[in-house]
Short mmCIF file of C-alpha atoms in Angstrom, two decimals:
data_model
loop_
_atom_site.label_atom_id
_atom_site.label_comp_id
_atom_site.label_asym_id
_atom_site.label_seq_id
_atom_site.Cartn_x
_atom_site.Cartn_y
_atom_site.Cartn_z
CA MET A 1 80.83 -124.06 -32.31
CA GLU A 2 77.84 -123.86 -30.19
CA SER A 3 79.92 -125.82 -27.17
CA ASN A 4 82.36 -123.30 -27.50
CA ALA A 5 79.83 -120.42 -26.73
CA GLY A 6 78.68 -122.35 -24.21
CA ALA A 7 81.48 -122.91 -22.62
CA THR A 8 82.63 -119.28 -22.71
CA GLU A 9 79.20 -118.07 -21.11
CA THR A 10 79.12 -120.88 -18.34
CA ARG A 11 82.59 -119.37 -17.38
CA SER A 12 81.07 -115.71 -17.32
CA ASN A 13 78.64 -117.32 -14.99
CA VAL A 14 81.10 -118.69 -12.73
CA THR A 15 82.57 -115.32 -12.10
CA VAL A 16 79.13 -114.27 -11.03
CA SER A 17 78.67 -116.76 -8.46
CA ASP A 18 82.29 -116.45 -7.36
CA GLY A 19 80.93 -114.93 -3.79
CA GLY A 20 78.56 -117.62 -2.94
CA GLU A 21 81.54 -120.31 -3.63
CA VAL A 22 83.81 -118.71 -1.59
CA ALA A 23 82.02 -119.13 1.66
CA ALA A 24 81.74 -122.95 0.66
CA PHE A 25 85.21 -123.46 0.05
CA GLU A 26 86.40 -122.50 3.53
CA SER A 27 85.32 -125.82 4.81
CA LEU A 28 87.83 -127.38 2.58
CA GLN A 29 91.39 -128.09 3.56
CA PHE A 30 92.92 -126.50 0.50
CA THR A 31 91.30 -122.87 0.89
CA ASP A 32 94.26 -121.07 1.50
CA GLU A 33 95.50 -121.96 -1.92
CA ILE A 34 92.10 -121.04 -3.44
CA HIS A 35 92.20 -117.84 -1.97
CA ARG A 36 95.48 -117.24 -3.36
CA LEU A 37 94.01 -118.10 -6.75
CA ILE A 38 91.19 -115.89 -6.05
CA SER A 39 93.31 -113.04 -5.33
CA ALA A 40 95.67 -113.48 -8.21
CA PRO A 41 96.19 -110.41 -10.35
CA ALA A 42 93.64 -110.27 -13.10
CA THR A 43 95.42 -109.85 -16.55
CA ASP A 44 94.01 -106.72 -18.15
CA ASN A 45 95.32 -107.16 -21.64
CA ALA A 46 93.51 -109.87 -23.26
CA SER A 47 96.61 -110.71 -25.44
CA SER A 48 99.29 -110.20 -23.12
CA PHE A 49 101.46 -113.25 -23.17
CA THR A 50 103.86 -111.87 -20.71
CA ALA A 51 101.20 -111.31 -18.14
CA LEU A 52 100.08 -114.74 -18.51
CA LEU A 53 103.48 -116.07 -17.98
CA GLU A 54 103.00 -114.60 -14.13
CA LEU A 55 99.74 -116.64 -13.54
CA PRO A 56 101.62 -120.31 -14.38
CA ALA A 57 104.55 -119.25 -12.59
CA THR A 58 102.81 -119.14 -9.53
CA GLN A 59 100.90 -122.15 -10.43
CA VAL A 60 104.04 -124.22 -10.81
CA VAL A 61 105.21 -123.06 -7.33
CA GLU A 62 101.90 -124.12 -5.94
CA LEU A 63 102.36 -127.17 -7.78
CA LEU A 64 105.39 -127.88 -5.90
CA HIS A 65 104.40 -127.10 -2.77
CA SER A 66 101.19 -129.11 -2.82
CA PRO A 67 102.00 -132.28 -4.06
CA GLU A 68 101.74 -133.81 -0.43
CA SER A 69 98.34 -132.43 0.05
CA VAL A 70 97.41 -133.72 -3.69
CA LYS A 71 98.43 -137.19 -2.98
CA LEU A 72 96.41 -137.14 0.07
CA ILE A 73 93.36 -136.26 -1.58
CA VAL A 74 93.99 -138.28 -4.40
CA ALA A 75 94.85 -141.43 -2.37
CA SER A 76 92.23 -141.46 -0.17
CA ALA A 77 88.96 -142.20 -1.94
CA PRO A 78 87.06 -142.34 1.35
CA ASN A 79 87.93 -138.61 2.10
CA VAL A 80 86.62 -137.58 -1.36
CA GLU A 81 83.37 -139.33 -0.64
CA ASP A 82 82.72 -137.39 2.48
CA PHE A 83 83.44 -134.21 0.40
CA LYS A 84 80.95 -134.99 -2.25
CA GLY A 85 78.26 -134.68 0.11
CA SER A 86 79.10 -131.71 1.86
CA PHE A 87 79.02 -129.25 -1.04
CA HIS A 88 76.13 -128.52 -3.24
CA PHE A 89 76.64 -126.03 -5.39
CA PRO A 90 74.11 -124.18 -7.56
CA SER A 91 73.39 -126.04 -10.71
CA ASN A 92 76.07 -124.32 -12.98
CA THR A 93 76.06 -125.57 -16.19
CA GLY A 94 79.54 -124.29 -16.83
CA LEU A 95 81.01 -126.50 -13.97
CA ILE A 96 79.01 -129.35 -15.06
CA GLN A 97 80.26 -128.99 -18.22
CA LYS A 98 83.71 -129.46 -16.94
CA ASP A 99 82.75 -132.07 -14.80
CA ALA A 100 82.56 -134.12 -18.03
CA ARG A 101 85.60 -135.43 -18.07
CA PHE A 102 86.18 -136.28 -14.36
CA SER A 103 83.83 -139.46 -14.08
CA VAL A 104 86.49 -141.06 -11.91
CA PHE A 105 84.11 -140.15 -8.88
CA SER A 106 81.60 -142.39 -10.43
CA GLY A 107 78.43 -143.15 -8.56
CA GLU A 108 76.76 -139.99 -7.56
CA GLY A 109 74.13 -139.33 -10.13
CA ASN A 110 74.08 -135.75 -9.71
CA ASN A 111 73.74 -135.11 -13.18
CA LYS A 112 72.54 -131.64 -12.98
CA ASN A 113 73.92 -130.77 -16.30
CA ASP A 114 71.58 -131.16 -19.58
CA LYS A 115 74.31 -130.26 -21.98
CA SER A 116 76.64 -132.91 -20.90
CA ASN A 117 78.90 -133.70 -23.94
CA SER A 118 79.35 -137.27 -22.74
CA PRO A 119 76.03 -139.18 -22.07
CA GLU A 120 77.93 -142.10 -20.43
CA MET A 121 79.15 -139.74 -17.44
CA THR A 122 76.52 -139.85 -15.03
CA SER A 123 78.87 -138.66 -12.13
CA LYS A 124 78.35 -134.94 -11.65
CA ASN A 125 79.12 -134.77 -7.82
CA SER A 126 79.89 -131.68 -6.17
CA SER A 127 83.23 -132.24 -5.15
CA ALA A 128 84.02 -132.49 -8.74
CA ASN A 129 81.96 -129.07 -9.01
CA LEU A 130 84.19 -127.93 -6.48
CA GLU A 131 87.15 -128.64 -8.20
CA LYS A 132 86.16 -127.13 -11.58
CA ALA A 133 84.99 -124.11 -9.61
CA VAL A 134 88.35 -123.54 -8.38
CA LYS A 135 89.93 -124.22 -11.84
CA SER A 136 87.34 -121.88 -13.42
CA GLU A 137 88.10 -118.92 -11.18
CA PRO A 138 91.58 -118.70 -11.95
CA ALA A 139 90.35 -119.34 -15.49
CA GLU A 140 88.69 -116.10 -14.87
CA THR A 141 91.40 -113.94 -13.61
CA ALA A 142 93.78 -115.13 -16.69
CA SER A 143 91.65 -113.09 -19.03
CA SER A 144 94.11 -113.68 -21.64
CA LEU A 145 92.58 -117.19 -22.50
CA PRO A 146 88.87 -116.65 -22.48
CA LEU A 147 88.28 -118.57 -25.62
CA VAL A 148 87.88 -122.09 -25.67
CA SER A 149 89.57 -123.86 -28.82
CA ASP A 150 88.82 -127.31 -29.78
CA PRO A 151 92.04 -127.63 -31.40
CA THR A 152 94.05 -127.25 -28.44
CA VAL A 153 91.55 -129.64 -26.60
CA GLU A 154 91.94 -132.46 -28.79
CA ASN A 155 95.71 -131.67 -29.09
CA ARG A 156 95.68 -132.10 -25.33
CA ASN A 157 93.48 -135.16 -25.84
CA ILE A 158 96.37 -136.54 -27.75
CA LYS A 159 99.16 -135.82 -25.57
CA ARG A 160 97.31 -136.90 -22.62
CA LYS A 161 97.22 -140.23 -23.75
CA ASP A 162 100.50 -141.14 -22.17
CA ARG A 163 99.69 -139.66 -18.80
CA GLU A 164 96.78 -141.66 -18.38
CA LYS A 165 96.78 -144.52 -16.07
CA LYS A 166 94.55 -147.50 -16.69
CA VAL A 167 92.50 -146.95 -13.77
CA LYS A 168 88.96 -147.09 -15.02
CA GLY A 169 87.40 -147.54 -18.39
CA SER A 170 85.18 -144.86 -17.77
CA THR A 171 87.83 -142.37 -17.38
CA LYS A 172 89.27 -143.42 -20.68
CA LYS A 173 85.63 -142.89 -22.56
CA SER A 174 85.35 -139.28 -20.62
CA LYS A 175 88.45 -138.11 -22.14
CA PRO A 176 87.84 -137.97 -25.70
CA ALA A 177 84.11 -136.88 -25.20
CA THR A 178 84.98 -133.97 -23.43
CA ASN A 179 85.92 -130.52 -25.07
CA GLU A 180 86.04 -127.43 -23.43
CA SER A 181 86.04 -128.87 -19.85
CA LEU A 182 89.59 -129.78 -20.44
CA GLU A 183 90.24 -125.96 -21.34
CA ASP A 184 90.17 -124.49 -18.06
CA ALA A 185 91.49 -127.06 -16.25
CA GLU A 186 94.72 -126.81 -17.92
CA LYS A 187 95.43 -123.47 -16.68
CA LEU A 188 95.81 -124.78 -12.97
CA PRO A 189 97.88 -127.79 -12.98
CA TYR A 190 97.96 -128.46 -9.21
CA VAL A 191 94.26 -128.20 -9.16
CA HIS A 192 94.17 -130.68 -12.24
CA VAL A 193 95.99 -132.99 -10.51
CA ARG A 194 93.99 -133.29 -7.19
CA ALA A 195 90.78 -133.91 -9.48
CA ARG A 196 92.32 -136.58 -11.26
CA ARG A 197 92.53 -139.73 -9.53
CA GLY A 198 94.86 -142.74 -10.84
CA GLN A 199 97.17 -140.15 -12.14
CA ALA A 200 100.81 -140.36 -11.28
CA THR A 201 101.30 -138.03 -8.66
CA ASP A 202 105.07 -138.22 -8.50
CA SER A 203 106.79 -134.75 -8.71
CA HIS A 204 107.97 -135.60 -12.52
CA SER A 205 104.84 -136.04 -14.10
CA LEU A 206 102.97 -133.19 -12.31
CA ALA A 207 106.13 -131.14 -13.54
CA GLU A 208 105.65 -132.49 -17.01
CA ARG A 209 102.11 -131.73 -16.72
CA ALA A 210 102.39 -128.32 -15.98
CA ARG A 211 104.94 -127.64 -18.46
CA ARG A 212 102.76 -128.93 -20.88
CA GLU A 213 99.95 -126.68 -19.88
CA LYS A 214 102.16 -124.05 -20.32
CA ILE A 215 103.14 -124.70 -23.64
CA ASN A 216 99.39 -125.19 -24.71
CA ALA A 217 98.50 -121.74 -23.10
CA ARG A 218 101.24 -120.17 -25.37
CA MET A 219 100.01 -122.07 -28.36
CA LYS A 220 96.70 -120.84 -27.66
CA LEU A 221 98.00 -117.18 -27.88
CA LEU A 222 99.67 -118.00 -31.10
CA GLN A 223 96.91 -119.11 -32.56
CA GLU A 224 95.19 -115.99 -31.80
CA LEU A 225 97.97 -114.02 -33.19
CA VAL A 226 98.31 -115.72 -36.42
CA PRO A 227 95.23 -115.22 -38.63
CA GLY A 228 93.44 -118.27 -39.60
CA CYS A 229 94.48 -120.39 -37.05
CA ASN A 230 91.54 -120.30 -34.84
CA LYS A 231 89.57 -122.92 -36.84
CA ILE A 232 92.66 -125.34 -37.10
CA SER A 233 92.66 -128.43 -34.65
CA GLY A 234 95.90 -130.09 -33.82
CA THR A 235 99.08 -128.97 -32.83
CA ALA A 236 101.03 -129.89 -36.09
CA LEU A 237 98.50 -128.01 -38.50
CA VAL A 238 98.53 -125.01 -36.17
CA LEU A 239 102.63 -125.13 -36.17
CA ASP A 240 102.48 -125.38 -39.93
CA GLU A 241 100.51 -122.30 -40.08
CA ILE A 242 102.70 -120.61 -38.16
CA ILE A 243 105.74 -121.59 -39.74
CA ASN A 244 104.18 -120.22 -43.07
CA HIS A 245 103.26 -117.11 -41.40
CA VAL A 246 106.93 -116.45 -40.17
CA GLN A 247 108.20 -117.48 -43.53
CA SER A 248 106.17 -115.31 -45.57
CA LEU A 249 106.64 -112.29 -43.17
CA GLN A 250 110.50 -113.00 -43.79
CA ARG A 251 110.00 -113.02 -47.39
CA GLN A 252 108.15 -109.81 -47.50
CA VAL A 253 111.03 -108.27 -45.42
CA GLU A 254 113.61 -109.59 -48.03
CA PHE A 255 111.59 -108.23 -51.00
CA LEU A 256 110.70 -104.76 -49.41
CA SER A 257 114.22 -104.22 -48.81
CA MET A 258 115.09 -105.35 -52.26
CA SER A 259 112.42 -102.89 -53.45
CA LEU A 260 113.85 -100.10 -51.38
CA ALA A 261 117.32 -100.72 -52.43
CA ALA A 262 115.79 -100.76 -56.30
CA VAL A 263 114.06 -97.52 -55.72
CA ASN A 264 116.82 -95.55 -54.48
CA PRO A 265 120.53 -94.86 -55.66
CA ARG A 266 121.76 -94.51 -52.36
CA ILE A 267 121.47 -95.88 -48.99
CA ASP A 268 120.01 -92.98 -47.11
CA PHE A 269 117.14 -92.78 -49.45
CA ASN A 270 114.45 -91.86 -47.11
CA LEU A 271 116.65 -88.82 -45.73
CA ASP A 272 116.65 -87.37 -49.12
CA SER A 273 114.17 -88.31 -51.64
CA SER A 274 111.24 -88.90 -49.76
CA PHE A 275 111.08 -86.34 -47.54
CA THR A 276 112.24 -83.50 -49.96
CA SER A 277 109.36 -84.55 -52.34
CA GLU A 278 106.69 -85.22 -49.79
CA SER A 279 106.99 -82.65 -47.07
CA GLY A 280 109.40 -80.09 -48.55
CA SER A 281 111.35 -79.58 -45.41
CA THR A 282 114.56 -80.40 -44.15
CA MET A 283 115.76 -83.82 -43.28
CA ASP A 284 115.69 -85.03 -39.64
CA GLY A 285 114.36 -87.78 -37.69
CA GLY A 286 111.73 -86.19 -36.31
CA ASN A 287 109.98 -85.74 -39.46
CA PHE A 288 109.81 -89.48 -40.45
CA PRO A 289 107.59 -90.82 -37.67
CA SER A 290 105.23 -88.34 -38.57
CA LEU A 291 105.17 -88.92 -42.11
CA VAL A 292 105.09 -92.64 -41.79
CA THR A 293 102.47 -93.17 -39.14
CA PRO A 294 99.63 -91.43 -41.90
CA LEU A 295 101.03 -94.04 -44.30
CA MET A 296 100.99 -97.23 -41.85
CA TRP A 297 98.72 -99.71 -43.25
CA PRO A 298 96.57 -101.50 -40.74
CA ASP A 299 97.19 -105.04 -39.77
CA VAL A 300 95.49 -107.34 -42.20
CA GLN A 301 95.49 -111.08 -42.27
CA VAL A 302 98.02 -113.23 -44.01
CA ASN A 303 96.20 -113.41 -47.25
CA GLY A 304 95.73 -109.51 -47.27
CA TYR A 305 99.48 -109.18 -46.42
CA ARG A 306 100.41 -111.23 -49.50
CA GLN A 307 97.83 -109.52 -51.56
CA GLN A 308 99.02 -106.12 -50.59
CA PHE A 309 102.49 -106.89 -50.84
CA GLN A 310 101.98 -108.61 -54.17
CA HIS A 311 100.41 -105.40 -55.58
CA GLN A 312 103.11 -103.04 -54.24
CA TRP A 313 105.44 -105.63 -55.90
CA HIS A 314 103.61 -105.30 -59.19
CA PHE A 315 103.31 -101.63 -58.93
CA ASP A 316 107.13 -101.48 -58.32
CA THR A 317 108.01 -103.33 -61.40
CA LEU A 318 106.05 -101.29 -63.23
CA LYS A 319 107.39 -98.38 -62.05
CA GLN A 320 111.18 -99.48 -62.90
CA PRO A 321 111.10 -99.41 -66.52
CA ILE A 322 109.83 -95.49 -66.18
CA TRP A 323 112.68 -94.70 -63.75
CA GLY A 324 115.07 -95.91 -66.64
CA ARG A 325 116.36 -98.24 -64.35
CA GLU A 326 115.93 -101.45 -66.66
CA GLU A 327 119.08 -103.26 -65.21
CA VAL A 328 117.11 -103.54 -61.96
CA CYS A 329 114.20 -105.01 -63.80
CA ASN A 330 115.63 -108.19 -64.28
CA ASN A 331 117.06 -108.72 -60.81
CA TYR A 332 113.88 -107.44 -59.44
CA VAL A 333 111.71 -110.20 -61.29
CA THR A 334 113.82 -113.04 -60.04
CA PRO A 335 114.45 -112.29 -56.49
CA GLU A 336 114.95 -115.89 -55.59
CA ASN A 337 117.79 -116.21 -58.12
CA SER A 338 119.37 -112.86 -56.87
CA LEU A 339 119.54 -114.01 -53.33
CA LEU A 340 121.77 -116.53 -53.95
CA SER A 341 124.61 -114.09 -55.36
CA TYR A 342 124.35 -112.22 -52.17
CA ASP A 343 127.21 -114.26 -50.70
CA SER A 344 129.61 -112.31 -52.89
CA SER A 345 128.60 -109.08 -51.17
CA ALA A 346 128.97 -110.66 -47.69
CA ASN A 347 132.15 -108.98 -47.01
CA SER A 348 131.05 -105.68 -47.57
CA ALA A 349 127.73 -106.29 -45.52
CA THR A 350 129.62 -107.67 -42.35
CA LEU A 351 131.73 -104.48 -42.02
CA HIS A 352 128.68 -102.60 -42.09
CA ALA A 353 127.04 -105.09 -39.85
CA ASN A 354 129.76 -104.50 -37.20
CA GLN A 355 129.65 -100.68 -37.50
CA LEU A 356 126.04 -100.57 -37.28
CA LYS A 357 125.93 -102.95 -34.09
CA MET A 358 128.30 -100.80 -32.46
CA GLU A 359 126.43 -97.64 -33.17
CA LEU A 360 123.03 -99.08 -31.98
CA MET B 1 100.71 -107.50 -27.70
CA HIS B 2 102.78 -106.43 -24.52
CA LEU B 3 103.93 -103.65 -26.44
CA PRO B 4 102.04 -101.34 -28.12
CA HIS B 5 102.27 -101.90 -32.01
CA SER B 6 102.90 -97.89 -32.31
CA THR B 7 105.65 -97.48 -30.02
CA LEU B 8 107.67 -100.31 -31.45
CA LYS B 9 107.22 -99.06 -34.78
CA GLN B 10 108.63 -95.84 -33.79
CA GLU B 11 111.47 -97.03 -32.11
CA PHE B 12 112.05 -99.56 -35.03
CA VAL B 13 111.75 -96.36 -37.53
CA LYS B 14 114.35 -94.32 -35.31
CA LYS B 15 116.92 -97.01 -35.13
CA TRP B 16 116.65 -97.62 -38.76
CA ILE B 17 117.07 -94.10 -39.94
CA MET B 18 120.49 -94.14 -37.57
CA GLY B 19 121.42 -97.67 -39.09
CA LEU B 20 121.11 -96.36 -42.62
CA GLN B 21 122.76 -93.20 -41.89
CA ARG B 22 126.03 -94.74 -40.52
CA CYS B 23 126.05 -96.90 -43.74
CA LYS B 24 125.90 -93.53 -46.12
CA PHE B 25 129.44 -92.90 -45.17
CA SER B 26 130.98 -96.22 -45.67
CA ASN B 27 130.41 -96.95 -49.38
CA LYS B 28 129.47 -94.69 -51.95
CA ASN B 29 128.88 -96.91 -55.20
CA MET B 30 126.89 -100.02 -53.88
CA SER B 31 125.39 -102.34 -56.29
CA ILE B 32 121.67 -102.88 -55.78
CA PHE B 33 122.60 -106.36 -53.83
CA GLU B 34 124.75 -104.54 -51.53
CA ARG B 35 122.16 -101.96 -50.77
CA LYS B 36 119.64 -104.30 -50.25
CA LYS B 37 121.62 -106.30 -47.98
CA ALA B 38 122.60 -103.14 -45.93
CA ILE B 39 118.75 -102.30 -45.85
CA LYS B 40 117.75 -105.40 -44.71
CA LEU B 41 120.58 -105.44 -41.98
CA SER B 42 119.97 -102.27 -40.92
CA ALA B 43 116.31 -103.19 -40.61
CA ASP B 44 116.74 -106.37 -38.73
CA THR B 45 119.23 -104.93 -36.23
CA ALA B 46 117.20 -102.06 -35.59
CA MET B 47 114.35 -104.39 -35.07
CA ALA B 48 116.34 -106.54 -32.69
CA SER B 49 117.77 -103.73 -30.82
CA ALA B 50 114.16 -102.18 -30.51
CA ARG B 51 113.30 -105.04 -28.15
CA LYS B 52 116.28 -103.83 -25.77
CA GLY B 53 117.70 -107.43 -25.27
CA LEU B 54 114.49 -108.59 -23.97
CA THR B 55 114.15 -111.61 -26.34
CA CYS B 56 116.43 -114.45 -26.93
CA TRP B 57 115.76 -114.12 -30.78
CA SER B 58 116.79 -110.24 -30.74
CA ARG B 59 120.15 -110.96 -29.06
CA ALA B 60 120.71 -113.72 -31.40
CA LEU B 61 119.95 -111.73 -34.44
CA ILE B 62 122.64 -109.03 -33.20
CA SER B 63 125.19 -111.10 -32.21
CA THR B 64 124.95 -113.20 -35.77
CA PRO B 65 125.91 -110.86 -38.67
CA ASP B 66 124.10 -112.43 -41.39
CA ARG B 67 120.77 -114.55 -42.01
CA SER B 68 120.61 -117.10 -45.02
CA ALA B 69 118.21 -117.27 -47.21
CA VAL B 70 114.66 -118.60 -45.89
CA PRO B 71 114.89 -122.29 -45.94
CA THR B 72 112.35 -124.30 -47.45
CA THR B 73 112.17 -127.21 -45.44
CA THR B 74 108.41 -127.54 -44.88
CA ARG B 75 107.85 -129.51 -47.95
CA ARG B 76 110.57 -132.21 -47.04
CA ALA B 77 109.08 -132.30 -43.49
CA SER B 78 105.64 -132.87 -44.94
CA LEU B 79 106.79 -135.54 -47.02
CA ALA B 80 108.41 -137.07 -44.35
CA CYS B 81 105.26 -136.57 -41.78
CA LYS B 82 103.28 -138.44 -44.75
CA LYS B 83 105.84 -141.46 -44.84
CA ILE B 84 105.50 -141.55 -41.16
CA VAL B 85 101.67 -141.75 -41.22
CA LYS B 86 101.65 -144.42 -43.95
CA ARG B 87 104.32 -146.41 -41.82
CA SER B 88 102.15 -146.17 -38.83
CA ARG B 89 99.04 -147.11 -40.90
CA ARG B 90 101.01 -150.48 -41.91
CA ILE B 91 101.79 -151.20 -38.49
CA ARG B 92 98.25 -150.80 -37.47
CA ARG B 93 96.94 -153.03 -40.05
CA THR B 94 99.40 -155.75 -39.28
CA ALA B 95 99.29 -155.76 -35.58
CA LYS B 96 96.23 -157.33 -33.67
CA CYS B 97 96.00 -154.08 -31.69
CA GLY B 98 93.24 -153.21 -29.38
CA ALA B 99 92.28 -149.58 -28.73
CA ALA B 100 95.01 -148.57 -26.69
CA ARG B 101 97.67 -149.70 -29.10
CA LYS B 102 95.95 -147.38 -31.58
CA ARG B 103 95.77 -144.59 -29.49
CA GLN B 104 99.52 -144.96 -28.92
CA ILE B 105 100.48 -145.41 -32.74
CA THR B 106 98.36 -142.26 -33.36
CA ARG B 107 99.75 -140.62 -30.32
CA SER B 108 103.40 -141.32 -31.39
CA VAL B 109 102.57 -140.10 -34.99
CA ALA B 110 101.12 -136.92 -33.87
CA GLN B 111 104.49 -136.30 -31.43
CA CYS B 112 106.50 -137.10 -34.66
CA LEU B 113 104.55 -134.57 -36.56
CA VAL B 114 104.76 -131.99 -33.94
CA ARG B 115 108.77 -132.86 -33.31
CA LYS B 116 109.25 -131.94 -37.27
CA ARG B 117 107.38 -128.79 -37.09
CA THR B 118 108.99 -127.32 -33.98
CA GLN B 119 112.50 -128.45 -35.68
CA ILE B 120 111.45 -126.19 -38.46
CA LEU B 121 110.28 -123.33 -36.25
CA LYS B 122 113.52 -123.44 -34.74
CA SER B 123 115.55 -123.19 -37.62
CA LEU B 124 113.34 -120.19 -38.68
CA ILE B 125 113.43 -118.23 -35.49
CA PRO B 126 116.99 -116.64 -35.02
CA GLY B 127 118.81 -118.33 -32.19
CA GLY B 128 116.04 -121.28 -31.96
CA GLU B 129 118.14 -124.14 -31.90
CA PHE B 130 118.82 -123.66 -28.30
CA MET B 131 115.57 -122.99 -26.75
CA ASN B 132 113.15 -125.20 -25.09
CA GLU B 133 109.59 -125.58 -26.26
CA VAL B 134 108.11 -123.20 -24.04
CA CYS B 135 110.97 -120.24 -24.88
CA LEU B 136 110.17 -121.32 -28.68
CA ILE B 137 106.48 -120.38 -28.59
CA GLU B 138 107.15 -117.14 -26.70
CA GLU B 139 110.19 -115.81 -28.91
CA THR B 140 107.78 -116.91 -31.86
CA LEU B 141 105.26 -114.61 -30.84
CA ASP B 142 107.57 -111.74 -30.04
CA TYR B 143 109.15 -112.35 -33.40
CA ILE B 144 105.97 -112.21 -35.46
CA THR B 145 105.09 -109.14 -33.75
CA SER B 146 108.30 -107.58 -34.57
CA LEU B 147 108.35 -108.94 -38.12
CA ARG B 148 105.09 -107.42 -38.45
CA VAL B 149 106.24 -104.03 -37.59
CA GLN B 150 109.18 -104.23 -39.89
CA VAL B 151 106.83 -105.06 -42.90
CA ASP B 152 104.51 -102.43 -42.15
CA VAL B 153 107.31 -100.01 -41.75
CA MET B 154 109.06 -100.84 -45.07
CA ARG B 155 106.09 -101.07 -46.90
CA SER B 156 104.83 -97.63 -45.99
CA LEU B 157 108.51 -96.37 -46.87
CA ALA B 158 108.50 -98.30 -50.03
CA SER B 159 104.98 -96.76 -51.19
CA ALA B 160 106.36 -93.10 -49.87
CA SER B 161 109.24 -93.34 -52.04
CA VAL B 162 107.49 -94.71 -55.02
CA ARG B 163 104.89 -91.65 -54.83
CA ALA B 164 107.69 -89.35 -54.18
CA SER B 165 109.53 -90.91 -57.33
CA GLU B 166 106.53 -90.09 -59.62
CA PRO B 167 106.59 -86.40 -59.92
CA HIS B 168 110.19 -86.40 -60.76
CA ASN B 169 109.52 -88.04 -64.09
#
């Protein structure tokens, strides 16, 4: 994962060199948008996906506003050539790495990058640098996605194929070869669109691209949340892991509720048995949180969850005979079979359900 | 998590206790299945209401009275996906395709796989059938955190009651 580490480093370099680049930005015609990006609220919480929601929303708004300017820049190649010469940014390896996928502006051998992923890309021009810098700044503000993950990038490679126009063979070659350069670019759809030449610039594909990038951003958050997903590449496998995780959690809830029902003869077990034995005080809701918080188990990985749960389960099954509740044992051991017979008790449950929901 | 774990736990615990207290008055002699159902139901409802209607899945969970057993469609889906992959390989072999055609095929295969997975995920998340992909992923995130909270609380409670029952014997 050296390339990933390099990408994260380079992105941190970008924030440092922000000030110098802002001055250079002003000569561009899309400076106002860039300033808006720079002044975008930084998300403090690294894993806050709702904060992330704000960022793409503004981007989509920008996207809708700027397709005309986008078309101008994309369509007029000579203008782009002019831009190339006017900006020379400091050799920022991060930017250059991100340049790797935009070999559309061919010809200029501004190859300052020595760790370029694709050797065939010689076109590292400053305008592409500029666009990368613009992309990377909001990437910094969106601190919730600091990591570059190969899986989502490769996933994007797969998904991008239908977006590609067959303009240049070099463009095609560049796309599979790049990795983390895609990552930051995805966060800013409208900037992304500006950079790409030969891409469809109608509102449909723009909006579609924005939507796809939103989805990929959320998927990354999911990958961080579900343990063991960071190393997986490809959307399908990541979704597999997520599905497994959700299913295992749901099953754990089922089994735990079953064990709780088995442990106590009455429904309000926690108010009577646990508290009188543990705290020796009268029952009320206030005691329970204080009692429970010292018992809270830390979040562990999925394997940890399963193991702990299994230990708990075996422990309970051992305890059952001691308590003399043998009739429960058989049911407990075969929870899957017992699940099927729950339908018979559905009627009583629905009554409770209505009551509960009204109360809550 | 945009909600701190501990506050979610406390919310869930409070509401769960309330729900269980309500259940106490309704039926004195319940079988283990009914108890289990009641516990799970009150836990689910408590978890859903702890989100205060911010999320789609919580509203769906409250509106539907019961959830069936966990569907086991992953295996079927993976088999179907393997078939699709085999079919695509056959196509690739027979067709005299260039690089673009191969990419198309792999892309379609990947899209098919992803589509199957999203269908499964939609069936797992309560109320997921009506969401688009973006909402689905957000709801999944939220649902996973809430499920974790629920599992934590229930597990600690179970261990507490296990520990509590020991001195009685």
